[in-house]
Amino acid sequence: MRTLTRAAITLLALSTFGTVTVSVALADQDEADTCVRSKVWEAYPEGWAVRTITKSSLAETEHRIYLLTLYAGNEYKFLGCGDTTLTNVDLVLYDADGRMLVQDQTEDRQPEVSFRPTATDTFYLAVHAAKLAEGTEVGRKASVSTAVTYR
Amino acid sequence: MSPRWMRTLLVSAFVAGLYGCEQPPAPAPAPEPPAAPAPGVPAKAPALDIAVLQAEAENVALTPSPAEMQAALAKAGIVHSLSDLVQTRKIDLDVENLDRVAVGTGVLVADVVLTVKAAPKEDLVARLQAIQHGMKQLGGGTDIDNTLTDIVNRIQNDAVSRDALVRELDELSGVMIPEIKYEKGERVVPLLQAGSWLEGASLVSTAVTNSGKFDAADALLKQPEVVSYFLNVVMVQGGAAPDEVIAKLVATLTSLQEITSKTTPLTEEDIKSIHEQTDAVLALL
């Protein structure tokens, strides 16, 4: 239903504005969102569940930061998916005092970070749009979806 | 104005609204001195200073879900299932104060998520229909309404397994409901979360008391940032008409903030207080 609604919006916008800007942006967000949802749902048989999925629109080197409460004993996995205009997305987890705890070690647009807190506390998760694909117009915003999962 | 121009204006406003809904991205990190990584963590992304983290952090993912509370309870060695403690509540959602509707709907969301595996079909359907009613009151729109109708129909026709429903209700509560732009404003989402968290905290405090494992309480209930977040929404972003439930909610959150901010371990008395105070709010809904 949501996909159909977005498709309808895209068509309406195209017919009205005669431009592809809106449709590209929506398609990119859908692409990032579909990617992360697929990873989340595929992990359910292994006992993972989702707390939430967030969406953001970031230019190269921009970031978003999320405050998280994480439970001692639970295992957490943070999943990111960038659209195809991104070649590298980074996830970094910090403790409440700003110490970097863990970050993904890949140079791609689908980072994952796992963490098991030893004490229930608040943490910061930073999502970086580290690098856009060569040839992407300067200042272009890319879509990134991020999931907080646990088991 | 011609119909074509009216359509153009409407669509422009709608599309602009879609983009306006998204929060603006944070600016590129300022050239702060990088925080020292913990031992063994090789630097890759630019390190962010604590001041940047504190200033820019968003609360959208701050609150644990009720199912996550259940998982933490089990990890803490408390075998009581929160689903067994969920009461059948008749929450009045036909009230003028929409803050109250949001909190009440959030409680129902927690109940349905926690009981989805074992609740009788009619209880599950009743809770989902009550949530659907609450969402209508809050201006949740047609997508969520259609989704709930579809889920209810499939439950009534035995066309969906409980395992599949667990996933669907996680998506509903953790993804779909928070991302809706409610007609009644941005405060709806945190108030829905507050209702779910209050119900979860009430149930967890009961489970801790029943198990006698008070030493596990810190890990399960000490969440001062979550309480502050809700309190800030209820007090600072207020605007709804005065309401006895919201007044009680403010008093309860203020007290919970004090209890959960303690630097010493939570005591049996603290747990009793959390239970009584959260229950008092829930009983008024």
CSV table of C-alpha atoms in Angstrom, one decimal:
chain,number,residue,atom,x,y,z
A,1,MET,CA,0.0,0.0,0.0
A,2,ARG,CA,2.8,2.4,1.0
A,3,THR,CA,4.7,1.6,-2.2
A,4,LEU,CA,1.6,2.2,-4.3
A,5,THR,CA,1.0,5.5,-2.5
A,6,ARG,CA,4.5,6.6,-3.2
A,7,ALA,CA,4.3,5.5,-6.8
A,8,ALA,CA,1.1,7.6,-7.1
A,9,ILE,CA,2.8,10.6,-5.6
A,10,THR,CA,5.7,10.2,-7.9
A,11,LEU,CA,3.4,10.1,-11.0
A,12,LEU,CA,1.5,13.1,-9.8
A,13,ALA,CA,4.6,15.0,-9.1
A,14,LEU,CA,6.0,14.1,-12.5
A,15,SER,CA,2.9,15.1,-14.3
A,16,THR,CA,2.8,18.4,-12.5
A,17,PHE,CA,6.3,19.5,-12.4
A,18,GLY,CA,7.8,17.9,-15.5
A,19,THR,CA,10.9,17.0,-13.5
A,20,VAL,CA,12.4,13.8,-12.2
A,21,THR,CA,13.9,15.3,-9.0
A,22,VAL,CA,11.0,14.3,-6.8
A,23,SER,CA,10.7,10.8,-8.2
A,24,VAL,CA,14.4,10.1,-7.9
A,25,ALA,CA,14.5,11.2,-4.2
A,26,LEU,CA,11.5,9.1,-3.4
A,27,ALA,CA,12.9,6.1,-5.2
A,28,ASP,CA,16.2,6.5,-3.4
A,29,GLN,CA,14.5,6.6,0.0
A,30,ASP,CA,12.4,3.5,-1.0
A,31,GLU,CA,15.6,1.7,-2.1
A,32,ALA,CA,17.4,2.4,1.2
A,33,ASP,CA,14.2,1.6,3.2
A,34,THR,CA,13.6,-1.7,1.3
A,35,CYS,CA,17.2,-2.8,1.8
A,36,VAL,CA,17.2,-2.3,5.5
A,37,ARG,CA,13.7,-3.8,6.0
A,38,SER,CA,14.8,-6.8,4.1
A,39,LYS,CA,17.8,-7.3,6.3
A,40,VAL,CA,15.6,-6.9,9.4
A,41,TRP,CA,12.9,-9.3,8.4
A,42,GLU,CA,15.5,-11.9,7.2
A,43,ALA,CA,16.9,-11.9,10.7
A,44,TYR,CA,13.7,-12.7,12.5
A,45,PRO,CA,14.1,-16.5,12.3
A,46,GLU,CA,17.4,-16.1,14.1
A,47,GLY,CA,15.6,-14.5,17.0
A,48,TRP,CA,16.2,-10.8,16.1
A,49,ALA,CA,13.5,-8.2,16.4
A,50,VAL,CA,13.3,-4.6,15.5
A,51,ARG,CA,13.0,-1.6,17.8
A,52,THR,CA,12.7,1.0,15.1
A,53,ILE,CA,13.8,2.0,11.6
A,54,THR,CA,14.7,5.6,10.9
A,55,LYS,CA,15.3,7.5,7.6
A,56,SER,CA,17.6,10.3,6.8
A,57,SER,CA,18.7,12.4,3.9
A,58,LEU,CA,22.4,13.3,4.0
A,59,ALA,CA,25.0,15.0,1.8
A,60,GLU,CA,28.5,13.6,1.6
A,61,THR,CA,30.3,13.8,5.1
A,62,GLU,CA,27.0,14.7,6.9
A,63,HIS,CA,25.8,12.6,9.8
A,64,ARG,CA,22.8,12.0,12.0
A,65,ILE,CA,23.0,11.0,15.7
A,66,TYR,CA,20.5,8.9,17.6
A,67,LEU,CA,20.3,8.6,21.3
A,68,LEU,CA,19.6,5.0,22.4
A,69,THR,CA,18.8,3.2,25.6
A,70,LEU,CA,20.3,-0.3,25.5
A,71,TYR,CA,19.7,-3.1,28.0
A,72,ALA,CA,22.4,-5.1,29.7
A,73,GLY,CA,22.2,-8.7,28.5
A,74,ASN,CA,20.4,-8.0,25.2
A,75,GLU,CA,22.4,-8.3,22.0
A,76,TYR,CA,22.0,-5.4,19.6
A,77,LYS,CA,22.7,-5.1,15.9
A,78,PHE,CA,22.5,-1.8,14.0
A,79,LEU,CA,21.9,-2.0,10.3
A,80,GLY,CA,22.3,0.7,7.7
A,81,CYS,CA,21.5,0.9,4.1
A,82,GLY,CA,22.3,3.8,1.8
A,83,ASP,CA,20.9,4.3,-1.7
A,84,THR,CA,23.0,3.7,-4.8
A,85,THR,CA,24.4,7.2,-4.9
A,86,LEU,CA,26.4,6.3,-1.8
A,87,THR,CA,29.5,4.1,-1.9
A,88,ASN,CA,30.3,4.2,1.8
A,89,VAL,CA,28.1,4.6,4.9
A,90,ASP,CA,29.6,4.3,8.4
A,91,LEU,CA,28.0,3.5,11.7
A,92,VAL,CA,29.7,4.4,15.0
A,93,LEU,CA,28.5,3.6,18.5
A,94,TYR,CA,29.6,5.8,21.4
A,95,ASP,CA,28.9,5.4,25.1
A,96,ALA,CA,27.2,8.1,27.2
A,97,ASP,CA,30.6,9.9,27.8
A,98,GLY,CA,31.4,10.1,24.1
A,99,ARG,CA,33.9,7.2,24.0
A,100,MET,CA,33.8,5.4,20.7
A,101,LEU,CA,32.9,1.7,21.4
A,102,VAL,CA,32.5,0.1,18.0
A,103,GLN,CA,32.2,1.0,14.4
A,104,ASP,CA,31.7,-0.9,11.1
A,105,GLN,CA,34.8,-1.9,9.3
A,106,THR,CA,33.5,-2.0,5.8
A,107,GLU,CA,33.8,0.4,2.9
A,108,ASP,CA,30.3,-0.1,1.5
A,109,ARG,CA,26.8,1.3,1.8
A,110,GLN,CA,25.4,-1.4,4.0
A,111,PRO,CA,27.2,-1.2,7.3
A,112,GLU,CA,26.4,-3.4,10.4
A,113,VAL,CA,27.5,-3.0,13.9
A,114,SER,CA,26.9,-5.5,16.8
A,115,PHE,CA,27.1,-4.7,20.5
A,116,ARG,CA,26.2,-6.3,23.8
A,117,PRO,CA,26.1,-3.8,26.7
A,118,THR,CA,27.4,-4.9,30.1
A,119,ALA,CA,25.2,-2.3,31.8
A,120,THR,CA,21.9,-0.7,30.9
A,121,ASP,CA,22.7,2.8,29.7
A,122,THR,CA,22.3,5.4,27.0
A,123,PHE,CA,24.5,5.4,24.0
A,124,TYR,CA,24.9,7.4,20.8
A,125,LEU,CA,24.7,5.9,17.3
A,126,ALA,CA,26.2,8.1,14.6
A,127,VAL,CA,25.4,7.5,10.9
A,128,HIS,CA,27.8,9.0,8.4
A,129,ALA,CA,27.3,9.4,4.7
A,130,ALA,CA,31.0,8.9,4.2
A,131,LYS,CA,31.3,8.9,0.5
A,132,LEU,CA,29.1,9.5,-2.6
A,133,ALA,CA,29.7,7.7,-5.9
A,134,GLU,CA,32.1,9.3,-8.4
A,135,GLY,CA,30.3,11.7,-10.6
A,136,THR,CA,27.5,12.4,-8.2
A,137,GLU,CA,26.5,16.1,-8.3
A,138,VAL,CA,28.0,18.1,-5.5
A,139,GLY,CA,25.7,18.7,-2.5
A,140,ARG,CA,23.3,15.9,-3.6
A,141,LYS,CA,21.4,14.4,-0.7
A,142,ALA,CA,21.5,10.6,-0.4
A,143,SER,CA,19.0,8.5,1.5
A,144,VAL,CA,20.0,6.3,4.4
A,145,SER,CA,17.8,4.0,6.5
A,146,THR,CA,19.0,2.7,9.8
A,147,ALA,CA,17.5,-0.1,12.0
A,148,VAL,CA,18.0,-0.8,15.6
A,149,THR,CA,17.5,-4.5,16.2
A,150,TYR,CA,17.9,-6.7,19.3
A,151,ARG,CA,17.6,-10.3,20.6
B,1,MET,CA,-8.5,29.5,-10.3
B,2,SER,CA,-8.6,26.6,-12.8
B,3,PRO,CA,-8.8,23.0,-11.6
B,4,ARG,CA,-5.4,22.3,-13.2
B,5,TRP,CA,-3.8,25.1,-11.1
B,6,MET,CA,-5.6,24.0,-8.0
B,7,ARG,CA,-4.2,20.5,-8.5
B,8,THR,CA,-0.8,21.9,-9.0
B,9,LEU,CA,-1.0,23.8,-5.8
B,10,LEU,CA,-2.3,20.9,-3.8
B,11,VAL,CA,0.3,18.5,-5.1
B,12,SER,CA,3.0,21.0,-4.6
B,13,ALA,CA,1.9,21.5,-1.0
B,14,PHE,CA,1.7,17.8,-0.4
B,15,VAL,CA,5.1,17.0,-1.9
B,16,ALA,CA,6.6,19.9,0.0
B,17,GLY,CA,5.0,18.6,3.1
B,18,LEU,CA,6.6,15.2,2.6
B,19,TYR,CA,10.0,16.8,2.4
B,20,GLY,CA,9.2,19.2,5.2
B,21,CYS,CA,8.4,16.2,7.4
B,22,GLU,CA,11.9,15.0,7.4
B,23,GLN,CA,14.1,16.6,10.0
B,24,PRO,CA,17.0,18.6,8.6
B,25,PRO,CA,20.3,16.7,8.6
B,26,ALA,CA,22.9,17.7,11.0
B,27,PRO,CA,25.7,19.8,9.5
B,28,ALA,CA,29.0,18.2,8.7
B,29,PRO,CA,31.0,17.7,11.9
B,30,ALA,CA,32.8,20.7,13.1
B,31,PRO,CA,36.6,20.2,13.4
B,32,GLU,CA,36.4,19.1,17.0
B,33,PRO,CA,39.3,17.3,18.6
B,34,PRO,CA,38.5,13.6,18.0
B,35,ALA,CA,37.4,11.6,21.0
B,36,ALA,CA,39.8,8.9,22.0
B,37,PRO,CA,38.5,5.5,20.7
B,38,ALA,CA,38.2,2.7,23.3
B,39,PRO,CA,41.2,0.4,23.2
B,40,GLY,CA,41.1,-1.9,20.2
B,41,VAL,CA,38.7,0.2,18.2
B,42,PRO,CA,40.5,1.4,15.0
B,43,ALA,CA,39.4,4.8,13.9
B,44,LYS,CA,37.6,4.9,10.5
B,45,ALA,CA,34.8,7.4,10.5
B,46,PRO,CA,35.5,10.9,11.9
B,47,ALA,CA,35.2,10.8,15.7
B,48,LEU,CA,32.6,13.1,17.1
B,49,ASP,CA,33.1,15.1,20.3
B,50,ILE,CA,30.7,14.5,23.2
B,51,ALA,CA,29.4,18.1,22.8
B,52,VAL,CA,28.4,17.3,19.2
B,53,LEU,CA,26.8,14.0,20.3
B,54,GLN,CA,24.8,15.7,23.0
B,55,ALA,CA,23.8,18.7,21.0
B,56,GLU,CA,22.6,16.8,17.9
B,57,ALA,CA,21.3,13.5,19.2
B,58,GLU,CA,17.7,12.8,18.3
B,59,ASN,CA,15.3,10.8,20.5
B,60,VAL,CA,13.5,8.9,17.8
B,61,ALA,CA,15.1,5.6,18.7
B,62,LEU,CA,15.6,6.2,22.4
B,63,THR,CA,12.8,4.2,23.9
B,64,PRO,CA,13.0,0.4,24.2
B,65,SER,CA,10.0,-1.5,22.9
B,66,PRO,CA,7.9,-3.6,25.3
B,67,ALA,CA,9.1,-6.7,23.6
B,68,GLU,CA,12.6,-5.6,24.2
B,69,MET,CA,11.8,-5.1,27.9
B,70,GLN,CA,10.6,-8.7,27.9
B,71,ALA,CA,13.9,-9.9,26.3
B,72,ALA,CA,15.9,-8.0,28.9
B,73,LEU,CA,13.7,-9.5,31.7
B,74,ALA,CA,14.5,-13.0,30.6
B,75,LYS,CA,18.3,-12.1,30.3
B,76,ALA,CA,18.1,-10.9,33.9
B,77,GLY,CA,17.0,-14.3,34.9
B,78,ILE,CA,13.4,-13.4,35.7
B,79,VAL,CA,11.2,-16.1,34.3
B,80,HIS,CA,7.9,-14.3,34.6
B,81,SER,CA,6.4,-13.4,31.2
B,82,LEU,CA,5.1,-9.9,30.9
B,83,SER,CA,2.3,-11.2,28.7
B,84,ASP,CA,0.9,-13.1,31.7
B,85,LEU,CA,0.7,-9.8,33.7
B,86,VAL,CA,-1.2,-7.8,31.0
B,87,GLN,CA,-4.6,-6.9,32.2
B,88,THR,CA,-7.7,-6.5,30.1
B,89,ARG,CA,-8.1,-2.7,30.2
B,90,LYS,CA,-11.1,-0.7,29.0
B,91,ILE,CA,-9.3,2.5,28.0
B,92,ASP,CA,-11.5,5.4,27.2
B,93,LEU,CA,-10.3,6.9,23.9
B,94,ASP,CA,-13.3,9.1,23.3
B,95,VAL,CA,-12.0,12.0,25.3
B,96,GLU,CA,-11.3,15.6,24.4
B,97,ASN,CA,-7.6,15.7,25.5
B,98,LEU,CA,-5.6,14.1,22.6
B,99,ASP,CA,-2.5,13.7,24.8
B,100,ARG,CA,-4.6,11.3,26.8
B,101,VAL,CA,-5.7,9.5,23.7
B,102,ALA,CA,-2.1,9.1,22.5
B,103,VAL,CA,-0.9,7.7,25.9
B,104,GLY,CA,-3.9,5.4,26.1
B,105,THR,CA,-3.3,4.1,22.6
B,106,GLY,CA,0.4,3.6,23.4
B,107,VAL,CA,-0.6,1.4,26.3
B,108,LEU,CA,-2.8,-0.7,24.0
B,109,VAL,CA,0.1,-1.0,21.5
B,110,ALA,CA,2.3,-2.4,24.3
B,111,ASP,CA,-0.4,-4.8,25.4
B,112,VAL,CA,-1.0,-6.2,21.9
B,113,VAL,CA,2.7,-6.6,21.2
B,114,LEU,CA,3.3,-8.4,24.5
B,115,THR,CA,0.3,-10.7,24.1
B,116,VAL,CA,0.3,-11.5,20.4
B,117,LYS,CA,1.7,-15.0,20.7
B,118,ALA,CA,-0.9,-16.4,23.2
B,119,ALA,CA,-3.9,-14.1,23.5
B,120,PRO,CA,-7.3,-15.4,22.6
B,121,LYS,CA,-8.3,-14.2,19.1
B,122,GLU,CA,-11.1,-12.0,20.4
B,123,ASP,CA,-8.8,-10.2,22.9
B,124,LEU,CA,-6.3,-9.6,20.1
B,125,VAL,CA,-8.9,-8.3,17.8
B,126,ALA,CA,-10.4,-6.1,20.5
B,127,ARG,CA,-7.1,-4.5,21.3
B,128,LEU,CA,-6.2,-3.9,17.6
B,129,GLN,CA,-9.6,-2.4,17.0
B,130,ALA,CA,-9.2,-0.1,20.0
B,131,ILE,CA,-5.7,0.9,18.6
B,132,GLN,CA,-7.4,1.6,15.3
B,133,HIS,CA,-9.9,3.8,17.0
B,134,GLY,CA,-7.2,5.7,18.8
B,135,MET,CA,-5.2,6.2,15.6
B,136,LYS,CA,-8.3,7.7,14.0
B,137,GLN,CA,-8.7,10.1,16.8
B,138,LEU,CA,-5.1,11.1,16.4
B,139,GLY,CA,-5.3,11.6,12.7
B,140,GLY,CA,-3.1,8.7,11.8
B,141,GLY,CA,-4.4,8.6,8.2
B,142,THR,CA,-5.6,5.9,5.9
B,143,ASP,CA,-2.4,3.7,5.6
B,144,ILE,CA,-2.4,2.7,9.3
B,145,ASP,CA,-6.2,2.3,9.3
B,146,ASN,CA,-6.1,0.0,6.3
B,147,THR,CA,-3.2,-1.9,7.7
B,148,LEU,CA,-5.0,-2.5,11.0
B,149,THR,CA,-8.2,-3.5,9.2
B,150,ASP,CA,-6.2,-6.0,7.1
B,151,ILE,CA,-4.5,-7.5,10.2
B,152,VAL,CA,-7.8,-7.8,12.0
B,153,ASN,CA,-9.5,-9.5,9.0
B,154,ARG,CA,-6.7,-12.0,8.7
B,155,ILE,CA,-6.8,-12.8,12.4
B,156,GLN,CA,-10.6,-13.3,12.3
B,157,ASN,CA,-10.2,-15.6,9.3
B,158,ASP,CA,-7.3,-17.5,10.8
B,159,ALA,CA,-5.3,-16.4,7.8
B,160,VAL,CA,-2.1,-15.4,9.6
B,161,SER,CA,0.1,-17.3,12.0
B,162,ARG,CA,1.0,-15.9,15.4
B,163,ASP,CA,4.7,-16.0,14.5
B,164,ALA,CA,4.0,-13.9,11.4
B,165,LEU,CA,1.9,-11.6,13.6
B,166,VAL,CA,4.8,-11.0,15.9
B,167,ARG,CA,6.8,-9.6,13.0
B,168,GLU,CA,3.9,-7.6,11.7
B,169,LEU,CA,3.1,-6.0,15.0
B,170,ASP,CA,6.7,-5.2,15.6
B,171,GLU,CA,6.7,-3.4,12.2
B,172,LEU,CA,3.4,-1.7,13.1
B,173,SER,CA,4.5,-0.5,16.5
B,174,GLY,CA,8.2,0.1,15.9
B,175,VAL,CA,8.3,1.4,12.3
B,176,MET,CA,4.9,2.4,11.0
B,177,ILE,CA,3.4,4.2,13.9
B,178,PRO,CA,6.5,6.3,14.7
B,179,GLU,CA,6.9,7.4,11.1
B,180,ILE,CA,3.3,8.6,10.6
B,181,LYS,CA,2.9,12.3,10.5
B,182,TYR,CA,-0.2,12.8,12.6
B,183,GLU,CA,-2.8,15.5,12.0
B,184,LYS,CA,-2.7,16.2,15.7
B,185,GLY,CA,1.0,17.1,15.7
B,186,GLU,CA,4.5,15.9,16.4
B,187,ARG,CA,3.9,15.3,20.1
B,188,VAL,CA,1.7,12.3,19.3
B,189,VAL,CA,4.6,9.9,18.6
B,190,PRO,CA,6.5,10.5,21.9
B,191,LEU,CA,3.2,10.3,23.8
B,192,LEU,CA,2.3,7.0,22.2
B,193,GLN,CA,5.8,5.8,23.2
B,194,ALA,CA,5.3,7.1,26.7
B,195,GLY,CA,2.1,5.0,27.0
B,196,SER,CA,3.9,1.9,25.8
B,197,TRP,CA,6.9,2.5,28.1
B,198,LEU,CA,4.7,3.2,31.1
B,199,GLU,CA,2.8,0.0,30.6
B,200,GLY,CA,6.1,-1.9,30.2
B,201,ALA,CA,7.6,-0.3,33.3
B,202,SER,CA,4.5,-1.1,35.3
B,203,LEU,CA,4.7,-4.8,34.2
B,204,VAL,CA,8.4,-5.0,34.7
B,205,SER,CA,8.1,-3.6,38.2
B,206,THR,CA,5.5,-6.2,38.9
B,207,ALA,CA,7.6,-9.0,37.5
B,208,VAL,CA,10.6,-7.9,39.6
B,209,THR,CA,8.5,-7.7,42.7
B,210,ASN,CA,7.0,-11.2,42.1
B,211,SER,CA,10.4,-12.7,41.5
B,212,GLY,CA,12.0,-11.0,44.4
B,213,LYS,CA,15.1,-10.3,42.2
B,214,PHE,CA,15.4,-6.6,43.2
B,215,ASP,CA,19.1,-6.6,42.3
B,216,ALA,CA,18.0,-6.9,38.6
B,217,ALA,CA,16.0,-3.7,38.8
B,218,ASP,CA,18.7,-1.3,37.9
B,219,ALA,CA,19.3,-3.0,34.5
B,220,LEU,CA,15.6,-3.1,33.8
B,221,LEU,CA,14.2,0.2,35.1
B,222,LYS,CA,16.9,2.8,35.4
B,223,GLN,CA,16.3,4.8,32.3
B,224,PRO,CA,16.4,8.5,33.3
B,225,GLU,CA,17.0,9.7,29.8
B,226,VAL,CA,13.7,8.1,28.7
B,227,VAL,CA,11.8,9.6,31.5
B,228,SER,CA,13.2,13.0,30.9
B,229,TYR,CA,12.3,12.8,27.2
B,230,PHE,CA,8.7,12.0,28.0
B,231,LEU,CA,8.5,14.6,30.8
B,232,ASN,CA,9.9,17.3,28.4
B,233,VAL,CA,7.3,16.4,25.8
B,234,VAL,CA,4.4,16.5,28.3
B,235,MET,CA,5.5,19.6,30.2
B,236,VAL,CA,7.4,21.8,27.7
B,237,GLN,CA,5.5,21.0,24.5
B,238,GLY,CA,2.1,21.1,26.2
B,239,GLY,CA,-0.8,22.9,24.7
B,240,ALA,CA,-3.7,20.6,25.2
B,241,ALA,CA,-6.5,21.4,27.6
B,242,PRO,CA,-5.8,20.5,31.2
B,243,ASP,CA,-6.6,17.0,32.0
B,244,GLU,CA,-6.4,14.9,35.3
B,245,VAL,CA,-4.7,12.0,33.6
B,246,ILE,CA,-2.0,14.2,32.1
B,247,ALA,CA,-1.5,16.0,35.4
B,248,LYS,CA,-1.1,12.7,37.1
B,249,LEU,CA,1.3,11.6,34.3
B,250,VAL,CA,3.5,14.7,34.9
B,251,ALA,CA,3.6,14.0,38.6
B,252,THR,CA,4.5,10.4,38.0
B,253,LEU,CA,7.2,11.1,35.5
B,254,THR,CA,8.7,13.7,37.8
B,255,SER,CA,8.9,11.2,40.6
B,256,LEU,CA,10.2,8.5,38.2
B,257,GLN,CA,12.9,10.9,37.0
B,258,GLU,CA,14.0,11.3,40.6
B,259,ILE,CA,14.0,7.6,41.3
B,260,THR,CA,15.8,6.5,38.1
B,261,SER,CA,18.4,9.2,38.4
B,262,LYS,CA,19.7,7.8,41.8
B,263,THR,CA,23.3,6.9,41.8
B,264,THR,CA,22.7,4.1,44.3
B,265,PRO,CA,21.0,0.9,43.3
B,266,LEU,CA,17.2,0.8,43.2
B,267,THR,CA,15.7,-0.6,46.4
B,268,GLU,CA,12.6,-2.7,47.0
B,269,GLU,CA,10.8,0.5,48.0
B,270,ASP,CA,11.8,2.2,44.8
B,271,ILE,CA,10.3,-0.7,42.8
B,272,LYS,CA,7.2,-0.5,44.8
B,273,SER,CA,6.9,3.2,44.2
B,274,ILE,CA,7.5,2.8,40.4
B,275,HIS,CA,4.8,0.1,40.3
B,276,GLU,CA,2.2,2.2,42.3
B,277,GLN,CA,2.8,5.3,40.4
B,278,THR,CA,2.7,3.8,36.9
B,279,ASP,CA,-0.3,1.8,37.9
B,280,ALA,CA,-2.1,5.0,39.2
B,281,VAL,CA,-1.7,6.6,35.8
B,282,LEU,CA,-2.8,3.5,33.9
B,283,ALA,CA,-5.8,3.1,36.1
B,284,LEU,CA,-7.1,6.6,35.2
B,285,LEU,CA,-7.0,6.0,31.4
